[in-house]
């Protein structure tokens, strides 16, 4: 016999249900099998379809300065006005030489990085794989690549030189080239572990590595701050700097080209100038990325009047053509106007924080917590909460949201 529910309990259940619905979680009746009702599908920031989550986690890292852990735009005294219409969830503008962060938005928000994570891959693997080495590629080398991965066109059974593989990584964002180089580094698992160790050594505390190529994986995140660290570190390596700044090259051919080399252009359109995006004057280079979970991501370095800037942009929310490049161009232009004239809001040299105290720039959010992990309670994408009302009483159950089928990096 079902026990009657008192008015007090009924009101509590109604309130619990309303709270859950307001929070965007699924609410369902008790299920005899013990399987809770599935939560509704919702889009990760930048993913097509659905409403994007637009609020950063409450407890972002304060690495590099307290202001970098605060939500919203952070701009120092004396800075010119920020460009209008910036829609990216997070971005950082920094002086690569001094490490000063000139301005930022949600610098430590952990978000999917897509192929910008290949910068960390290069930081990690470039020094360890001999530049004059070559490898005859096997099917095993390419095992484990995600469905829809971007590829430069590596053919099993063919031998490739290491410089060609790196051009495949940087120019075509080739996950196939990444996997071959990872095999030369001791395998994917070892490479992922090496990348995580390298990230920690650079002070990139928001980054959690699960794949060497940036392919979507639940819990794999980085931040605009960490991407700036990866690019700044890479620029100190002459090979990294050469590869990230190469606009076009020839790549070894296979059966489809009768062994003849074929041309490849850099998918970083601010560098290559392809598909209607104008080249940026003084651009050194960087790395772009796109997946269905990450949206568009982009890291660039440029030089002007004796200054070198590093700028990172993650997930513009306006679905306009080339929006990530438009916002990158605006922020680079702003940075060259501001450098040397504005008080920094933080530093990329977290061991020696700049004076980043005081009130936030155009944002007035509360100060962030002191956790250096930067992940926050809701920092990882792909993880949600469902509230299940069971047996006449309220029970909170944490479940993993069903992951949408990821799409590999595309030319952006």
Short mmCIF file of N, CA and C in Angstrom, two decimals, residues 42 49 86-87 91 101 105 108 137 242 295 354 356 362 405:
data_model
loop_
_atom_site.label_atom_id
_atom_site.label_comp_id
_atom_site.label_asym_id
_atom_site.label_seq_id
_atom_site.Cartn_x
_atom_site.Cartn_y
_atom_site.Cartn_z
N UNK A 42 21.94 19.23 -24.07
CA UNK A 42 22.26 20.65 -24.15
C UNK A 42 23.63 20.81 -24.77
N UNK A 49 23.43 24.08 -32.27
CA UNK A 49 22.18 23.61 -31.69
C UNK A 49 22.18 23.75 -30.19
N UNK A 86 33.15 41.87 -28.72
CA UNK A 86 33.89 40.64 -28.44
C UNK A 86 32.96 39.61 -27.81
N UNK A 87 32.84 38.45 -28.44
CA UNK A 87 31.87 37.45 -27.97
C UNK A 87 32.53 36.19 -27.41
N UNK A 91 39.56 35.01 -23.34
CA UNK A 91 40.68 35.45 -24.14
C UNK A 91 41.75 36.07 -23.24
N UNK A 101 50.33 40.31 -18.59
CA UNK A 101 49.00 40.16 -19.18
C UNK A 101 48.36 41.54 -19.21
N UNK A 105 39.77 38.07 -20.40
CA UNK A 105 38.38 37.74 -20.06
C UNK A 105 38.36 36.28 -19.62
N UNK A 108 41.11 31.92 -16.80
CA UNK A 108 41.32 30.56 -16.28
C UNK A 108 40.08 29.67 -16.41
N UNK A 137 55.47 4.21 -41.53
CA UNK A 137 54.22 4.24 -40.77
C UNK A 137 53.51 2.89 -40.87
N UNK A 242 59.46 28.06 -36.48
CA UNK A 242 59.46 27.91 -37.94
C UNK A 242 58.20 27.21 -38.43
N UNK A 295 34.09 24.61 -30.12
CA UNK A 295 33.88 25.76 -30.97
C UNK A 295 35.22 26.12 -31.61
N UNK A 354 52.71 39.87 -11.13
CA UNK A 354 52.70 41.32 -11.29
C UNK A 354 51.68 41.90 -10.33
N UNK A 356 48.55 42.76 -9.71
CA UNK A 356 47.25 42.56 -10.34
C UNK A 356 46.11 42.76 -9.39
N UNK A 362 36.32 46.12 -16.50
CA UNK A 362 34.94 46.36 -16.87
C UNK A 362 34.01 45.35 -16.24
N UNK A 405 28.31 13.02 -30.04
CA UNK A 405 29.35 12.50 -30.90
C UNK A 405 30.24 13.64 -31.36
#
